XYZ file of C-alpha atoms in Angstrom:
443
model
C 0.000 0.000 0.000
C 1.386 3.398 -1.010
C 0.827 6.242 1.433
C 2.339 9.672 1.904
C 2.431 12.000 4.862
C 0.323 14.955 3.850
C -1.741 17.803 5.264
C -5.434 17.738 4.378
C -7.194 20.906 3.319
C -9.594 22.072 6.013
C -12.835 22.784 4.148
C -15.210 23.173 7.103
C -15.051 24.800 10.510
C -16.276 21.457 11.860
C -13.539 19.392 10.242
C -11.051 19.605 13.093
C -12.100 17.877 16.280
C -15.199 16.493 14.592
C -15.552 13.364 16.699
C -19.080 12.965 17.937
C -20.590 15.645 15.701
C -24.212 15.120 14.859
C -27.312 15.741 16.958
C -27.520 19.201 18.453
C -25.010 20.752 16.064
C -27.392 21.682 13.225
C -25.263 19.670 10.799
C -25.903 18.168 7.351
C -26.388 14.644 8.680
C -29.469 12.441 8.872
C -29.967 13.639 12.441
C -30.509 17.272 11.449
C -31.308 17.709 7.732
C -34.598 15.818 7.135
C -37.437 18.221 7.881
C -35.134 21.231 8.231
C -35.372 24.310 6.008
C -32.514 25.440 3.785
C -32.300 28.047 1.005
C -33.133 26.536 -2.384
C -32.153 27.501 -5.933
C -33.830 25.616 -8.771
C -32.504 25.626 -12.336
C -34.093 24.808 -15.660
C -32.553 21.885 -17.512
C -30.424 23.200 -20.381
C -30.454 21.353 -23.652
C -27.377 22.876 -25.267
C -24.386 25.131 -24.743
C -23.323 25.379 -28.360
C -24.495 28.932 -29.086
C -23.201 30.447 -25.882
C -26.403 32.532 -25.740
C -28.328 33.188 -22.565
C -32.080 33.234 -22.306
C -33.524 36.393 -20.837
C -35.471 34.378 -18.291
C -32.202 32.961 -16.923
C -31.134 36.428 -15.726
C -32.384 39.044 -13.346
C -34.484 41.460 -15.425
C -32.382 44.403 -16.567
C -29.088 42.770 -15.608
C -26.561 40.910 -17.731
C -25.243 38.899 -14.762
C -26.937 35.554 -14.136
C -28.984 35.324 -10.992
C -27.032 32.321 -9.722
C -23.790 34.255 -10.138
C -25.136 37.196 -8.154
C -26.728 34.995 -5.508
C -23.659 32.842 -4.936
C -21.352 35.833 -4.547
C -23.781 37.663 -2.289
C -24.241 34.682 0.002
C -20.493 33.960 0.029
C -19.781 37.528 1.107
C -22.488 37.220 3.746
C -20.622 34.248 5.256
C -17.409 36.252 5.114
C -19.096 39.028 7.072
C -20.163 36.470 9.673
C -16.547 35.363 10.187
C -16.977 31.809 8.910
C -13.677 31.728 6.985
C -10.360 30.827 8.565
C -8.642 33.805 6.910
C -9.376 36.640 4.484
C -8.409 35.309 1.049
C -8.838 38.761 -0.505
C -5.642 39.842 1.273
C -3.568 37.026 -0.248
C -0.940 38.375 -2.620
C -1.294 37.209 -6.217
C 0.867 37.788 -9.274
C 1.322 36.575 -12.834
C 4.673 34.807 -13.101
C 6.820 36.351 -15.861
C 7.206 34.045 -18.845
C 5.420 32.729 -21.889
C 2.888 30.613 -19.999
C 1.318 33.204 -17.727
C 1.198 30.981 -14.645
C -0.538 32.611 -11.689
C 1.060 32.455 -8.233
C -0.747 33.101 -4.968
C 0.832 33.346 -1.529
C -1.670 31.671 0.790
C 0.027 31.162 4.137
C -3.294 30.812 5.967
C -4.064 27.598 4.113
C -1.008 25.980 5.712
C -1.902 26.752 9.341
C -3.215 24.253 11.912
C -3.116 21.261 9.614
C -2.673 17.806 11.094
C -0.613 15.257 9.117
C -2.431 12.075 8.123
C -1.702 8.885 6.279
C -3.299 9.123 2.874
C -3.568 6.170 0.543
C -2.696 7.132 -3.034
C -2.679 3.828 -4.906
C -6.434 3.251 -4.952
C -8.775 5.638 -6.762
C -11.955 3.921 -5.596
C -12.261 3.528 -1.841
C -15.417 2.913 0.214
C -17.006 5.777 2.108
C -15.912 5.773 5.756
C -18.415 7.515 8.073
C -15.786 7.652 10.823
C -13.657 10.087 8.839
C -14.535 13.697 8.163
C -17.273 14.063 5.568
C -19.740 16.730 4.555
C -22.590 15.436 6.713
C -20.591 16.944 9.581
C -20.594 20.437 8.081
C -22.678 22.998 9.959
C -25.721 24.305 8.110
C -24.462 27.860 8.565
C -21.766 27.028 5.992
C -24.372 26.118 3.355
C -25.214 28.863 0.842
C -28.164 27.057 -0.729
C -29.389 23.835 -2.265
C -29.010 23.432 -6.037
C -31.791 21.368 -7.589
C -33.398 20.908 -10.995
C -36.776 22.629 -11.171
C -39.872 20.455 -11.375
C -41.737 23.402 -12.912
C -39.113 24.369 -15.503
C -38.508 27.685 -13.721
C -35.491 29.403 -12.218
C -36.533 30.040 -8.626
C -34.988 30.955 -5.297
C -36.548 30.277 -1.906
C -34.953 31.723 1.214
C -36.270 28.769 3.223
C -37.567 25.500 1.820
C -38.163 22.184 3.610
C -35.728 19.363 2.858
C -37.591 16.202 1.921
C -34.802 14.082 0.440
C -31.015 14.024 0.015
C -30.150 17.549 -1.184
C -27.424 18.821 -3.484
C -25.741 21.559 -1.442
C -23.403 24.429 -2.237
C -21.297 25.298 0.785
C -18.334 27.548 1.459
C -14.790 26.248 1.628
C -13.600 27.821 4.863
C -9.977 27.658 3.620
C -10.595 29.402 0.291
C -8.117 29.619 -2.555
C -9.911 32.472 -4.272
C -12.921 34.761 -4.209
C -16.197 32.831 -4.146
C -14.570 29.447 -3.372
C -17.393 26.947 -2.807
C -18.074 23.220 -2.745
C -20.804 21.405 -4.660
C -21.809 18.247 -2.786
C -24.312 16.077 -4.707
C -26.923 14.219 -2.631
C -25.089 14.870 0.605
C -27.117 12.402 2.704
C -26.332 9.519 0.335
C -22.700 9.642 1.532
C -21.276 8.919 -1.923
C -17.525 8.259 -2.092
C -15.328 10.488 -4.262
C -16.159 8.971 -7.628
C -17.846 10.567 -10.621
C -21.097 9.208 -12.047
C -23.154 10.622 -14.970
C -25.785 12.307 -12.785
C -23.338 14.089 -10.496
C -21.189 15.290 -13.380
C -24.223 16.627 -15.257
C -25.152 18.541 -12.090
C -21.707 20.172 -12.083
C -22.060 21.040 -15.776
C -25.420 22.679 -15.095
C -23.849 24.737 -12.323
C -21.114 25.999 -14.661
C -23.686 26.892 -17.311
C -26.067 28.469 -14.817
C -23.390 30.723 -13.312
C -22.763 32.035 -16.814
C -19.399 33.613 -15.968
C -16.154 32.635 -17.747
C -14.254 33.559 -14.589
C -16.098 30.800 -12.663
C -14.646 27.289 -13.030
C -15.395 23.979 -11.371
C -12.726 21.442 -10.525
C -12.657 17.803 -9.457
C -9.838 15.783 -7.900
C -10.020 12.009 -7.683
C -8.499 10.034 -4.847
C -4.830 9.605 -5.645
C -4.903 13.013 -7.367
C -5.113 15.095 -4.183
C -8.740 14.809 -3.199
C -8.489 15.121 0.577
C -12.002 13.974 1.505
C -13.597 10.743 0.322
C -17.090 12.211 -0.002
C -18.248 13.192 -3.485
C -17.687 16.897 -4.137
C -16.605 19.447 -6.723
C -14.821 22.709 -5.993
C -15.407 26.048 -7.724
C -14.191 29.628 -7.508
C -13.741 32.865 -9.426
C -10.487 33.853 -11.098
C -10.470 37.061 -13.147
C -7.472 35.904 -15.178
C -7.500 33.140 -17.786
C -5.856 29.940 -16.600
C -2.727 29.094 -18.611
C -4.192 25.744 -19.673
C -7.142 27.575 -21.239
C -4.731 29.423 -23.515
C -2.679 26.370 -24.483
C -2.931 25.226 -28.117
C -4.569 21.878 -28.812
C -4.676 19.391 -31.656
C -7.640 17.307 -32.712
C -7.444 13.727 -31.545
C -8.053 11.481 -34.580
C -11.338 10.232 -33.165
C -14.835 11.622 -33.162
C -18.101 10.900 -31.442
C -20.399 8.661 -33.448
C -23.580 10.691 -33.006
C -23.278 13.207 -30.209
C -21.021 15.762 -31.897
C -18.486 15.799 -29.050
C -14.933 16.579 -30.171
C -11.788 15.622 -28.273
C -8.480 17.477 -28.451
C -5.046 16.928 -26.960
C -3.104 19.676 -25.194
C 0.051 20.884 -26.952
C 3.021 22.741 -25.492
C 1.818 22.314 -21.906
C 3.718 20.583 -19.082
C 0.889 18.177 -18.213
C -0.489 15.862 -20.877
C -4.252 16.079 -21.046
C -7.381 16.050 -23.161
C -10.022 18.677 -23.876
C -13.679 17.825 -24.560
C -15.842 20.273 -26.520
C -19.097 20.438 -28.457
C -21.973 18.013 -28.295
C -25.436 18.289 -29.748
C -26.757 18.675 -26.200
C -25.223 19.591 -22.878
C -25.866 16.041 -21.738
C -23.856 14.662 -24.686
C -20.726 16.491 -23.581
C -21.357 15.632 -19.945
C -21.856 11.925 -20.666
C -18.696 11.694 -22.799
C -16.608 13.131 -19.955
C -18.384 11.193 -17.206
C -17.975 7.878 -19.035
C -14.277 8.640 -19.497
C -13.947 9.416 -15.785
C -15.656 6.147 -14.891
C -13.191 4.319 -17.132
C -10.233 5.967 -15.376
C -11.690 5.137 -11.967
C -12.256 1.513 -12.848
C -8.712 1.256 -14.202
C -7.317 2.855 -11.015
C -5.899 5.914 -12.814
C -5.911 9.129 -10.715
C -7.158 12.201 -12.566
C -8.259 15.824 -12.307
C -11.060 17.629 -14.161
C -11.503 21.333 -14.961
C -14.875 22.595 -16.221
C -14.291 25.913 -17.987
C -15.904 28.392 -20.377
C -19.351 28.156 -18.728
C -19.363 24.390 -19.281
C -18.416 24.487 -22.959
C -14.944 22.973 -22.410
C -13.811 20.254 -20.042
C -10.137 19.474 -19.398
C -9.068 16.006 -18.250
C -5.667 15.306 -16.685
C -4.655 11.729 -15.801
C -1.775 12.133 -13.344
C 0.807 10.281 -11.268
C 2.397 12.846 -8.887
C 1.203 11.325 -5.608
C 2.387 7.896 -6.683
C 5.798 9.284 -7.704
C 5.959 11.155 -4.405
C 5.214 7.996 -2.410
C 7.904 6.127 -4.357
C 10.484 8.848 -3.647
C 10.830 9.844 -7.298
C 10.118 13.590 -6.940
C 13.000 16.054 -6.502
C 13.460 17.232 -2.914
C 13.480 20.871 -4.003
C 9.992 20.402 -5.414
C 8.816 18.512 -2.316
C 10.080 21.269 -0.025
C 7.499 23.688 -1.415
C 4.735 21.376 -0.091
C 2.622 22.134 -3.153
C 0.126 19.372 -3.889
C -0.622 19.715 -7.617
C -4.363 19.189 -7.864
C -6.701 20.599 -10.510
C -6.030 24.282 -9.805
C -2.253 23.955 -9.828
C -2.345 21.795 -12.952
C -4.512 24.427 -14.642
C -1.874 27.046 -13.859
C -2.922 28.612 -10.537
C -0.008 27.865 -8.207
C -1.053 28.154 -4.554
C 2.169 28.627 -2.580
C 2.464 28.353 1.184
C 5.876 29.971 1.789
C 6.839 33.560 1.051
C 10.263 32.580 -0.286
C 8.642 30.288 -2.856
C 6.263 33.055 -3.910
C 9.040 35.603 -4.319
C 11.218 33.360 -6.453
C 8.397 31.701 -8.405
C 9.357 31.356 -12.059
C 8.017 29.916 -15.277
C 10.734 27.274 -15.098
C 9.686 26.219 -11.578
C 6.059 25.828 -12.632
C 7.033 23.699 -15.632
C 9.321 21.522 -13.484
C 6.618 20.949 -10.877
C 3.884 20.153 -13.392
C 6.177 17.922 -15.440
C 6.368 15.680 -12.360
C 2.564 15.382 -12.518
C 2.292 14.289 -16.125
C 2.128 10.731 -17.385
C 4.935 9.656 -19.703
C 4.160 9.878 -23.408
C 3.902 6.102 -23.697
C 1.620 5.757 -20.673
C -0.525 8.688 -21.792
C -1.138 7.036 -25.165
C -2.348 3.901 -23.369
C -4.647 5.894 -21.106
C -5.901 8.004 -24.013
C -7.012 4.827 -25.797
C -9.074 3.845 -22.737
C -10.661 7.297 -22.612
C -11.561 7.440 -26.282
C -13.208 4.037 -26.147
C -15.167 4.972 -23.040
C -16.279 8.276 -24.583
C -17.902 6.381 -27.452
C -15.642 7.510 -30.268
C -14.742 6.189 -33.695
C -11.755 6.764 -35.952
C -11.780 9.980 -37.980
C -11.291 9.626 -41.749
C -7.734 10.450 -42.860
C -8.705 13.623 -44.722
C -10.555 14.985 -41.696
C -7.633 14.055 -39.445
C -5.283 16.136 -41.585
C -7.718 19.036 -41.730
C -7.959 19.149 -37.948
C -4.294 18.460 -37.195
C -3.881 21.529 -35.012
C -6.680 23.348 -33.279
C -5.858 26.574 -31.482
C -8.246 26.842 -28.527
C -11.234 28.572 -30.079
C -13.191 29.344 -26.962
C -10.740 31.714 -25.312
C -11.664 33.195 -21.968
C -12.616 36.872 -22.103
C -9.703 39.240 -21.666
C -8.792 39.764 -18.049
C -10.023 43.375 -17.885
C -13.521 42.443 -19.045
C -13.720 39.452 -16.716
C -12.395 41.497 -13.800
C -15.069 44.133 -14.406
C -17.696 41.388 -14.429
C -16.496 40.027 -11.090
C -16.339 43.525 -9.597
C -19.911 44.128 -10.754
C -20.987 41.006 -8.908
C -19.228 42.180 -5.765
C -21.182 45.445 -5.828
C -24.519 44.012 -6.908
C -27.173 45.393 -4.531
C -29.352 42.282 -4.922
C -28.706 40.099 -1.905
C -31.698 37.788 -1.597
C -31.841 35.910 1.687
C -35.529 35.441 2.434
C -38.729 34.706 0.552
C -39.017 33.513 -3.020
C -37.874 35.007 -6.299
C -39.271 33.485 -9.504
C -37.750 34.270 -12.899
C -40.270 33.360 -15.595
């Protein structure tokens, strides 16, 4: 069994010293949730993301910011005002590292405080849920922003208080945030699902990306063995006003195509971590299913991986990785280990969260490439894994003439320029609409 000494990310105020949590603590467990009332946001099922257009009914009248975007940021700031975060992430110093890649470095010393080392198994992607370990049923309800459910009436609605009748999908704060608006999406929290993707949960995450409607809002997923720290199904998400370096990386068309769904798969070029990019699809569910089926294949073949959902759900990046395994085997350079950076989805995407000031001050393009190169599968191994993924995604060989035509594909769906995105985020910060009670229906 391969294990490494590591420090888990504290994502809830109740995570430390959580023994015995449950009744009397207003938690998210079976003892407290059934029959309780939590804020509820309902979304309309989206059929497609191809046009990139928004429907007027998906937004607050007279505003070009989606209601979910405004609501999430308002509620997140409300929890900040109530002192529920372990530190103020807005004071963390951030810079773009000089160089061709545009890696982003953040000095986040608060994220390194009061962590307790644990033994973490890294050689098994699928592990059973263990109720004795920290999980999201032990999170206090004050950390929940709202439930996120598909509407039964095909309406976007928000209820300040709504009774919980089943196992809810919850959006909660991460009390050790990496960036502005850092939240967790926990599907069917009472079902106590282990950290493994299934089609329904991944489609839920895709709907959240589409519903937020902001290119500065991305969702990420880390499997076990790829620096997920909690074995309870969850996605992470936050706002970053700058484009991630991986979003700007050129790609080339993989010589395969979906039989009917219209999903296209590309391979990253000139990037330190080998990975694939999924785009297109006749329906949102087509793209979601192609990625989810590929994730299931990786899980069943015990291959750790990370997922980034970008561009409002129009592009999904997949990174099979091996860093934790190499670390456990003593194959990673000591200089890299000394930084204590665990390269999960955000680091792989180009947002380097650094815990020591000296590392932040001397951060360079070369350092980022060296670190991420340790994450990547070898070319030979990547080709093997890619074959698994393409088969699972339901693909067939592209004709030779089409293969040549699509040899190189520069990423078409570029993130908006950083000034525009920054203005959008600032607008959200100052949005006077802060709904906390009652019901708002957008018809």
